[in-house]
Amino acid sequence: MSPSDRDQGRADAAGRASDPLAPATTPDDAVLLTARGIRKSFGDNEVLRSIDLEVRRGEVVVLIGPSGSGKTTVLRSLNGLETPDRGTLSFAGGPDLDFSTRVSKQGRVAMRDRSAMVFQQHNLFPHMTVLENVIEGPVRVQRVPRARAVAEAEALLERVGLAEKRDEYPFSLSGGQQQRVGIVRALALKPDLLLFDEPTSALDPELVGEVLKVIKELADEGWTMVVVTHELGFARQVADEVLFMDGGVVVERGAPKDIFTKPAEERTRRFLDRILRPFD
Amino acid sequence: MDASGWQLFLDSFWPIVWGGVSGTIPLALSSFALGLVIALGVALARLSKNRVLSGAARFYISVIRGTPLLVQLFVIFYGMPAIGIVLDPWPSAIIAFSLNVGGYAAEIIRAAILSVPKGQWEAGYTIGMGQATTLRRIILPQAARVSVPPLSNTFISLVKDTSLASLILVTELFRVSQQIAAFSQEFMLVYLEAALIYWLFCLVLSSGQGMLERRLDRYVAV
């Protein structure tokens, strides 16, 4: 995707700010994922109160908001790690999952297979080497021949600069390296959608950059992704659309330049002020 | 020790060791292997959301831990014939010991499974694995590392507890010693010798535990 395409995408997103779920304006902006009316409670705590989300192919959607706002729960619902109480989810070419009825296991598995998750705490398998971590999914689940999975894993590791670490165990890597392996493990599954759950929040500050750089490169290559992050500068650079969440709802959504420079909602403004100007 | 005592010690050493090698060790190994299978099943039942399953597992663990092993052994060997089940000494011993290990090791395995962070399950699910595959490929290998020290304890206890099998006529280390002691009337010497040989066996097992721990520790920073 060229930079001008990306600007075009931002212009579209800006146009959608008032009508967030306006249909795709260009036919090649095919919708990959549609979520409507997603609700989720943990006991009495209503974490999501009707979330709508649409992700187009090649688009980067960034979720921001205070902790407890429900961002991570949205992300986890997309990957089937949480089962919403209500709402529908569908991937292009897949079935509609309606969570107000009982969703079949096959339905959930089919949905989970469309995306791959990068966790805050990387969650690498400590008893496997870097290479084994990366090929576990392709070989064990997708039944890719081992030799091919290894070749692909090596190419991916090379890309993120970790080729020489292939036989190390995760504990011997730095936090940034571990997270890059986490990203490679997700890429190796060849998902339609990459999900990032605060991928840099657990890292030492000096290691954040190397991870964000990899994510930015993937975005530039046209990977479709949904990213939960507190790195607002990064969000601004990489996002096609930013969703600001608070209290289980999407308070505001739009192009990053609009959200970050002239937020329409008071709650968004207060949140940005707290983060960008904590000492004022 | 006088010369005849020393001679008796030497003469009985290999017969007692042989009693261990042909009786104690196979009895302990087979009971432990079977016991681990039972324990894994019981641990998973105990962790299950199904209340009947977890209740049954809880009951089993409670009975096994709440009754003496010797009584369990006698119920199986001397008691079961009353309901028409007559078992030879060896099968009786293996059944009793493996059921017993199953109860104790189940709690160890359950705790070890719970000690693996929840994120590891989630990582398994997100790469497309189901629950069973995640358990087998991701969780159990990590749980194994945690459970080696307590399971080694269980195994070493089991090796010594197999001496109880002498009471249902299984020929093992202690029964051989009893026969030698009765024949020679040198109780102190022969029983100390038996104790020494048990101890030697356990030293070997402890070093095996050390090797296993080092092997499983290769992927953690120490």
Coordinates of C-alpha atoms in Angstrom, one line a residue:
Chain A
M1 CA 0.0 0.0 0.0
S2 CA 1.5 3.3 -1.0
P3 CA 1.5 6.3 1.4
S4 CA -1.1 8.1 -0.8
D5 CA -3.5 5.1 -0.4
R6 CA -3.0 5.4 3.3
D7 CA -3.9 9.1 3.3
Q8 CA -6.9 8.3 1.3
G9 CA -7.9 5.7 4.0
R10 CA -7.5 8.4 6.6
A11 CA -9.6 10.8 4.7
D12 CA -12.3 8.2 4.6
A13 CA -12.0 7.5 8.3
A14 CA -12.4 11.2 9.0
G15 CA -15.5 11.3 6.9
R16 CA -16.9 8.4 9.1
A17 CA -16.3 10.2 12.3
S18 CA -20.0 11.3 12.6
D19 CA -21.3 8.0 11.1
P20 CA -18.8 5.4 12.3
L21 CA -20.2 2.5 10.6
A22 CA -20.7 3.9 7.2
P23 CA -20.1 1.2 4.6
A24 CA -16.8 1.0 2.8
T25 CA -16.5 3.8 0.3
T26 CA -14.3 2.0 -2.2
P27 CA -14.9 -1.5 -3.3
D28 CA -11.2 -2.6 -2.9
D29 CA -11.5 -1.6 0.8
A30 CA -13.2 -4.9 1.4
V31 CA -14.5 -5.4 4.9
L32 CA -12.6 -8.1 6.7
L33 CA -14.3 -8.1 10.1
T34 CA -17.6 -6.8 11.4
A35 CA -18.6 -6.7 15.0
R36 CA -21.9 -5.4 16.1
G37 CA -23.4 -4.8 19.5
I38 CA -20.8 -6.7 21.4
R39 CA -21.6 -6.8 25.1
K40 CA -19.8 -8.5 27.9
S41 CA -20.1 -8.6 31.7
F42 CA -17.9 -10.2 34.3
G43 CA -20.4 -10.8 37.1
D44 CA -22.0 -7.4 37.8
N45 CA -19.3 -5.6 36.1
E46 CA -20.4 -4.6 32.6
V47 CA -17.2 -4.3 30.7
L48 CA -18.5 -3.8 27.1
R49 CA -21.8 -2.0 26.5
S50 CA -22.5 -2.5 22.8
I51 CA -19.3 -2.2 20.7
D52 CA -19.4 -1.8 17.0
L53 CA -16.3 -2.3 15.0
E54 CA -15.5 -2.7 11.3
V55 CA -12.0 -3.5 10.0
R56 CA -11.2 -3.4 6.3
R57 CA -8.4 -5.3 4.7
G58 CA -5.1 -3.6 5.1
E59 CA -6.4 -1.2 7.7
V60 CA -4.9 -0.5 11.1
V61 CA -7.4 0.1 13.8
V62 CA -6.0 1.4 17.1
L63 CA -7.9 1.2 20.4
I64 CA -6.9 3.7 23.1
G65 CA -8.4 4.6 26.4
P66 CA -7.9 4.4 30.1
S67 CA -7.3 1.1 31.8
G68 CA -10.5 -0.7 32.5
S69 CA -12.2 0.9 29.5
G70 CA -12.7 -2.5 27.8
K71 CA -10.1 -2.2 25.0
T72 CA -8.4 -5.5 25.8
T73 CA -11.8 -7.3 26.2
V74 CA -12.7 -6.2 22.7
L75 CA -9.5 -7.6 21.3
R76 CA -9.8 -10.8 23.2
S77 CA -13.4 -11.2 22.0
L78 CA -12.2 -11.0 18.4
N79 CA -9.9 -13.9 19.0
G80 CA -12.3 -16.0 21.0
L81 CA -10.4 -15.7 24.3
E82 CA -13.6 -14.1 25.7
T83 CA -17.1 -15.0 24.6
P84 CA -19.3 -12.0 24.4
D85 CA -22.7 -12.2 26.1
R86 CA -24.4 -10.6 23.1
G87 CA -23.6 -9.2 19.7
T88 CA -22.5 -10.6 16.4
L89 CA -19.0 -11.1 14.9
S90 CA -18.2 -12.1 11.4
F91 CA -15.1 -12.4 9.2
A92 CA -15.4 -12.0 5.4
G93 CA -16.2 -15.4 4.0
G94 CA -17.0 -16.9 7.4
P95 CA -20.2 -17.5 9.3
D96 CA -21.9 -14.9 11.4
L97 CA -21.5 -15.7 15.0
D98 CA -24.5 -14.5 17.1
F99 CA -23.5 -14.5 20.7
S100 CA -27.1 -14.1 22.0
T101 CA -27.5 -17.7 21.0
R102 CA -25.2 -20.5 21.9
V103 CA -22.2 -20.4 19.5
S104 CA -20.9 -23.8 18.3
K105 CA -17.4 -24.8 19.1
Q106 CA -16.7 -25.1 15.3
G107 CA -17.9 -21.5 14.8
R108 CA -15.5 -20.2 17.5
V109 CA -12.6 -22.2 16.2
A110 CA -13.3 -21.0 12.6
M111 CA -13.3 -17.5 13.9
R112 CA -10.1 -17.9 16.0
D113 CA -8.2 -19.2 13.1
R114 CA -8.7 -16.0 11.2
S115 CA -6.6 -13.9 13.6
A116 CA -3.5 -14.2 15.7
M117 CA -2.7 -12.5 18.9
V118 CA 0.4 -10.8 20.3
F119 CA 0.2 -10.6 24.1
Q120 CA 1.4 -8.0 26.5
Q121 CA 3.4 -10.6 28.3
H122 CA 4.5 -12.3 25.0
N123 CA 3.4 -15.7 26.5
L124 CA 6.1 -17.5 24.6
F125 CA 6.3 -21.2 25.4
P126 CA 9.3 -21.3 27.8
H127 CA 10.1 -25.0 27.2
M128 CA 10.5 -24.5 23.5
T129 CA 13.3 -22.8 21.6
V130 CA 12.5 -19.7 19.5
L131 CA 12.2 -21.8 16.4
E132 CA 10.0 -24.4 18.1
N133 CA 7.7 -21.6 19.4
V134 CA 7.3 -20.3 15.9
I135 CA 6.6 -23.6 14.1
E136 CA 4.4 -25.1 16.8
G137 CA 1.2 -23.7 15.4
P138 CA 1.9 -24.3 11.7
V139 CA 3.2 -27.8 12.3
R140 CA 0.9 -29.1 15.0
V141 CA -2.3 -27.3 14.1
Q142 CA -2.1 -26.3 10.4
R143 CA -0.3 -29.5 9.5
V144 CA 2.3 -27.7 7.4
P145 CA 5.2 -30.0 6.5
R146 CA 8.0 -29.4 9.1
A147 CA 10.7 -28.5 6.6
R148 CA 8.5 -25.8 5.0
A149 CA 7.5 -24.4 8.4
V150 CA 11.1 -24.2 9.5
A151 CA 12.1 -22.4 6.3
E152 CA 9.3 -19.9 6.7
A153 CA 10.0 -19.4 10.4
E154 CA 13.7 -18.8 9.6
A155 CA 12.7 -16.2 7.0
L156 CA 10.4 -14.4 9.4
L157 CA 13.0 -14.5 12.2
E158 CA 15.6 -13.1 9.7
R159 CA 13.2 -10.2 9.0
V160 CA 12.9 -9.2 12.6
G161 CA 16.7 -9.6 13.1
L162 CA 16.5 -12.7 15.3
A163 CA 17.8 -15.4 12.9
E164 CA 20.8 -16.2 15.1
K165 CA 18.5 -16.8 18.1
R166 CA 16.5 -19.6 16.6
D167 CA 17.9 -22.3 19.0
E168 CA 17.8 -20.2 22.1
Y169 CA 15.2 -20.6 24.8
P170 CA 13.0 -17.5 25.5
F171 CA 14.5 -16.8 28.9
S172 CA 17.8 -15.9 27.3
L173 CA 16.3 -13.2 25.2
S174 CA 15.7 -9.6 26.1
G175 CA 12.1 -8.4 26.5
G176 CA 12.1 -6.7 23.1
Q177 CA 13.5 -9.8 21.5
Q178 CA 10.9 -12.0 23.2
Q179 CA 8.1 -9.7 21.9
R180 CA 9.5 -9.8 18.4
V181 CA 9.4 -13.6 18.6
G182 CA 5.8 -13.3 19.8
I183 CA 5.1 -11.3 16.7
V184 CA 6.8 -13.8 14.4
R185 CA 4.8 -16.6 16.1
A186 CA 1.6 -14.8 15.2
L187 CA 2.8 -14.1 11.6
A188 CA 3.7 -17.7 11.1
L189 CA 0.1 -18.6 11.3
K190 CA -0.6 -16.4 8.3
P191 CA -3.7 -14.9 9.8
D192 CA -6.0 -12.4 8.1
L193 CA -5.9 -10.2 11.1
L194 CA -3.2 -9.5 13.6
L195 CA -4.2 -8.5 17.1
F196 CA -1.8 -6.7 19.4
D197 CA -2.7 -6.4 23.1
E198 CA -0.5 -3.6 24.6
P199 CA 2.5 -5.2 22.9
T200 CA 5.0 -2.8 24.5
S201 CA 3.5 -2.1 28.0
A202 CA 5.6 -4.8 29.7
L203 CA 8.8 -3.6 28.1
D204 CA 11.6 -1.5 29.5
P205 CA 11.4 2.0 27.8
E206 CA 14.6 1.5 25.8
L207 CA 13.2 -1.7 24.3
V208 CA 9.8 -0.3 23.1
G209 CA 11.2 1.2 19.9
E210 CA 12.5 -2.0 18.4
V211 CA 9.0 -3.6 18.8
L212 CA 7.1 -0.7 17.5
K213 CA 9.3 -0.5 14.5
V214 CA 8.5 -4.1 13.6
I215 CA 4.7 -3.4 14.0
K216 CA 5.0 -0.2 11.9
E217 CA 6.7 -2.2 9.1
L218 CA 4.0 -4.8 9.1
A219 CA 1.4 -2.0 8.9
D220 CA 3.2 -0.5 6.0
E221 CA 3.3 -3.8 4.2
G222 CA -0.5 -3.9 4.4
W223 CA -1.2 -6.3 7.2
T224 CA -4.6 -5.8 8.7
M225 CA -4.4 -5.2 12.4
V226 CA -6.2 -4.1 15.6
V227 CA -3.8 -2.7 18.2
V228 CA -4.5 -1.8 21.8
T229 CA -1.8 0.5 22.9
H230 CA -0.8 3.4 25.3
E231 CA 1.8 4.6 22.8
L232 CA -0.1 7.6 21.4
G233 CA 2.7 8.8 19.2
F234 CA 2.9 5.4 17.6
A235 CA -0.9 5.2 17.3
R236 CA -0.9 8.5 15.5
Q237 CA 1.8 7.3 13.0
V238 CA 0.4 3.9 12.3
A239 CA -3.4 4.1 12.6
D240 CA -5.9 4.5 9.9
E241 CA -8.6 4.7 12.5
V242 CA -8.5 5.4 16.2
L243 CA -11.1 4.4 18.6
F244 CA -11.2 6.0 22.0
M245 CA -12.9 3.8 24.6
D246 CA -14.0 4.6 28.1
G247 CA -16.4 2.8 30.4
G248 CA -17.1 0.0 27.9
V249 CA -18.2 2.2 25.0
V250 CA -16.5 3.7 22.0
V251 CA -16.6 7.4 22.9
E252 CA -15.2 8.6 19.7
R253 CA -13.7 7.3 16.6
G254 CA -12.0 8.8 13.6
A255 CA -8.7 9.5 11.8
P256 CA -5.7 9.9 14.1
K257 CA -5.1 13.5 13.2
D258 CA -8.7 14.4 14.2
I259 CA -8.7 12.4 17.4
F260 CA -5.3 13.7 18.6
T261 CA -5.6 17.3 17.5
K262 CA -9.3 18.2 17.8
P263 CA -11.2 15.6 19.7
A264 CA -14.9 16.1 19.6
E265 CA -15.6 14.7 23.0
E266 CA -14.6 16.1 26.4
R267 CA -13.7 12.7 27.7
T268 CA -11.3 12.1 24.9
R269 CA -9.7 15.5 25.5
R270 CA -9.3 14.8 29.2
F271 CA -7.7 11.4 28.5
L272 CA -5.2 12.9 26.0
D273 CA -4.3 15.7 28.3
R274 CA -3.6 13.3 31.1
I275 CA -1.3 11.3 29.0
L276 CA 0.4 13.9 26.8
R277 CA 0.6 16.7 29.4
P278 CA 0.7 14.9 32.8
F279 CA 2.3 17.8 34.6
D280 CA 0.2 20.7 33.5
Chain B
M1 CA 31.2 -57.3 64.5
D2 CA 32.9 -60.7 64.9
A3 CA 34.0 -62.9 62.0
S4 CA 30.8 -64.9 61.9
G5 CA 28.7 -61.8 61.9
W6 CA 30.7 -60.3 59.1
Q7 CA 30.4 -63.6 57.2
L8 CA 26.6 -63.5 57.6
F9 CA 26.5 -59.9 56.5
L10 CA 28.4 -60.8 53.3
D11 CA 26.4 -64.0 52.7
S12 CA 23.1 -62.2 53.0
F13 CA 24.1 -59.0 51.1
W14 CA 23.4 -60.2 47.6
P15 CA 20.3 -62.2 48.4
I16 CA 18.8 -59.1 50.0
V17 CA 19.9 -56.9 47.1
W18 CA 18.4 -59.4 44.7
G19 CA 15.1 -59.2 46.7
G20 CA 15.2 -55.5 46.0
V21 CA 16.1 -55.8 42.3
S22 CA 13.6 -58.6 41.6
G23 CA 10.9 -57.5 44.0
T24 CA 11.0 -54.0 45.4
I25 CA 12.2 -52.1 42.3
P26 CA 9.8 -53.7 39.8
L27 CA 6.9 -53.3 42.3
A28 CA 7.7 -49.7 42.9
L29 CA 8.3 -48.8 39.2
S30 CA 5.2 -50.5 37.9
S31 CA 3.0 -49.1 40.7
F32 CA 4.5 -45.6 40.2
A33 CA 3.9 -45.7 36.4
L34 CA 0.3 -46.8 36.8
G35 CA -0.2 -44.5 39.8
L36 CA 0.9 -41.5 37.6
V37 CA -1.6 -42.4 35.0
I38 CA -4.3 -42.6 37.6
A39 CA -3.1 -39.4 39.2
L40 CA -3.2 -37.5 35.9
G41 CA -6.8 -38.6 35.4
V42 CA -7.8 -37.7 38.9
A43 CA -6.1 -34.4 38.7
L44 CA -7.9 -33.5 35.5
A45 CA -11.2 -34.7 37.0
R46 CA -10.5 -32.6 40.1
L47 CA -9.9 -29.5 37.8
S48 CA -12.9 -30.2 35.7
K49 CA -15.9 -27.8 35.8
N50 CA -18.1 -30.9 35.9
R51 CA -19.2 -31.2 39.6
V52 CA -19.7 -34.9 39.5
L53 CA -16.3 -35.5 38.1
S54 CA -14.5 -33.1 40.5
G55 CA -16.5 -34.4 43.4
A56 CA -15.6 -38.0 42.6
A57 CA -11.9 -37.0 42.4
R58 CA -12.1 -35.2 45.7
F59 CA -13.7 -38.2 47.3
Y60 CA -11.1 -40.6 45.9
I61 CA -8.2 -38.4 47.1
S62 CA -9.8 -38.1 50.6
V63 CA -10.2 -41.9 51.0
I64 CA -6.7 -42.7 49.8
R65 CA -5.1 -40.1 52.0
G66 CA -7.3 -40.7 55.0
T67 CA -6.7 -44.5 55.3
P68 CA -3.5 -46.4 56.1
L69 CA -1.7 -47.9 53.1
L70 CA -1.5 -51.2 55.0
V71 CA -5.2 -51.3 55.5
Q72 CA -5.7 -50.6 51.7
L73 CA -3.4 -53.5 51.0
F74 CA -5.2 -55.9 53.3
V75 CA -8.6 -54.9 52.0
I76 CA -7.5 -55.8 48.5
F77 CA -5.6 -59.0 49.3
Y78 CA -7.5 -60.4 52.2
G79 CA -10.8 -58.6 51.9
M80 CA -11.7 -58.9 48.2
P81 CA -12.0 -62.7 48.2
A82 CA -15.1 -62.2 50.4
I83 CA -16.8 -60.6 47.4
G84 CA -15.5 -63.2 45.0
I85 CA -12.4 -61.4 43.8
V86 CA -9.2 -63.4 44.5
L87 CA -6.0 -61.8 43.5
D88 CA -2.4 -63.1 43.8
P89 CA 0.0 -61.2 46.0
W90 CA 1.8 -59.3 43.2
P91 CA -1.3 -58.0 41.4
S92 CA -2.8 -57.1 44.8
A93 CA 0.3 -55.2 45.8
I94 CA 0.5 -53.3 42.4
I95 CA -3.2 -52.4 42.6
A96 CA -2.9 -51.1 46.2
F97 CA 0.3 -49.1 45.6
S98 CA -0.8 -47.6 42.3
L99 CA -4.2 -46.5 43.8
N100 CA -2.3 -45.0 46.7
V101 CA 0.2 -43.1 44.5
G102 CA -2.7 -42.0 42.4
G103 CA -4.3 -40.2 45.3
Y104 CA -1.1 -38.5 46.5
A105 CA 0.3 -37.6 43.1
A106 CA -3.0 -36.3 41.9
E107 CA -2.7 -33.3 44.2
I108 CA 0.9 -32.7 43.1
I109 CA -0.1 -32.8 39.4
R110 CA -3.1 -30.6 40.0
A111 CA -1.0 -28.0 41.8
A112 CA 1.7 -28.2 39.0
I113 CA -0.9 -27.6 36.3
L114 CA -2.3 -24.7 38.2
S115 CA 1.2 -23.2 38.6
V116 CA 1.5 -22.7 34.8
P117 CA 0.4 -19.2 34.0
K118 CA -3.0 -18.8 32.4
G119 CA -1.4 -16.9 29.5
Q120 CA 0.2 -20.2 28.4
W121 CA -3.3 -21.7 27.9
E122 CA -4.3 -18.6 26.0
A123 CA -1.2 -18.7 23.8
G124 CA -2.0 -22.3 22.9
Y125 CA -5.6 -21.4 22.0
T126 CA -4.6 -18.5 19.9
I127 CA -2.2 -20.6 17.8
G128 CA -5.3 -22.8 17.1
M129 CA -4.9 -25.6 19.6
G130 CA -7.8 -27.1 21.4
Q131 CA -7.8 -27.8 25.1
A132 CA -6.4 -31.3 24.9
T133 CA -3.5 -30.4 22.6
T134 CA -2.7 -27.3 24.7
L135 CA -2.6 -29.5 27.8
R136 CA -0.3 -32.0 26.2
R137 CA 2.0 -29.8 24.3
I138 CA 2.2 -26.6 26.3
I139 CA 1.0 -27.1 29.9
L140 CA 2.1 -30.6 31.0
P141 CA 5.7 -30.2 29.9
Q142 CA 5.9 -27.1 32.1
A143 CA 4.0 -28.7 34.9
A144 CA 6.4 -31.7 34.7
R145 CA 9.3 -29.5 35.7
V146 CA 7.5 -28.2 38.7
S147 CA 6.3 -31.6 39.9
V148 CA 9.6 -33.5 39.7
P149 CA 10.7 -32.7 43.3
P150 CA 7.4 -33.6 45.0
L151 CA 6.9 -36.6 42.7
S152 CA 10.4 -37.8 43.5
N153 CA 9.4 -37.7 47.2
T154 CA 6.4 -39.8 46.5
F155 CA 8.5 -42.3 44.6
I156 CA 11.1 -42.6 47.3
S157 CA 8.3 -43.1 49.9
L158 CA 6.8 -45.7 47.6
V159 CA 10.1 -47.6 47.4
K160 CA 10.2 -47.9 51.2
D161 CA 6.4 -48.5 51.5
T162 CA 6.7 -51.6 49.2
S163 CA 8.2 -53.3 52.3
L164 CA 4.5 -53.6 53.4
A165 CA 4.0 -56.0 50.6
S166 CA 6.0 -58.6 52.6
L167 CA 2.9 -58.9 54.7
I168 CA 0.9 -60.2 51.8
L169 CA 3.7 -62.6 50.9
V170 CA 5.3 -60.8 48.1
T171 CA 9.0 -61.7 47.9
E172 CA 10.8 -58.4 48.0
L173 CA 13.7 -56.9 49.8
F174 CA 12.3 -57.0 53.3
R175 CA 10.7 -60.4 53.1
V176 CA 14.0 -61.9 52.1
S177 CA 15.6 -60.1 55.0
Q178 CA 12.9 -61.5 57.4
Q179 CA 13.6 -65.0 56.2
I180 CA 17.4 -64.6 56.7
A181 CA 16.8 -63.0 60.1
A182 CA 14.5 -65.8 61.2
F183 CA 16.9 -68.5 60.1
S184 CA 20.0 -66.9 61.5
Q185 CA 18.4 -65.3 64.6
E186 CA 20.7 -62.3 64.0
F187 CA 17.8 -59.7 63.9
M188 CA 19.8 -56.6 64.6
L189 CA 22.4 -57.3 62.0
V190 CA 20.1 -58.4 59.2
Y191 CA 17.6 -55.7 59.7
L192 CA 20.3 -53.0 59.8
E193 CA 21.6 -54.5 56.6
A194 CA 18.2 -54.3 55.0
A195 CA 17.9 -50.7 56.1
L196 CA 21.4 -50.0 54.6
I197 CA 20.3 -51.5 51.3
Y198 CA 17.1 -49.5 51.2
W199 CA 19.2 -46.4 51.8
L200 CA 21.6 -47.2 49.0
F201 CA 18.6 -47.6 46.6
C202 CA 17.3 -44.3 47.7
L203 CA 20.6 -42.6 47.2
V204 CA 20.7 -43.8 43.6
L205 CA 17.1 -42.5 43.1
S206 CA 17.9 -39.1 44.6
S207 CA 20.8 -38.7 42.2
G208 CA 18.4 -39.7 39.4
Q209 CA 16.1 -36.9 40.6
G210 CA 18.9 -34.4 40.4
M211 CA 19.7 -35.4 36.9
L212 CA 16.1 -35.1 35.8
E213 CA 15.8 -31.7 37.5
R214 CA 18.8 -30.4 35.7
R215 CA 17.5 -31.6 32.4
L216 CA 14.1 -30.0 32.9
D217 CA 15.7 -26.8 34.1
R218 CA 17.5 -26.2 30.9
Y219 CA 14.9 -23.7 29.7
V220 CA 14.7 -21.5 32.8
A221 CA 17.2 -18.9 34.1
V222 CA 18.8 -20.3 37.2

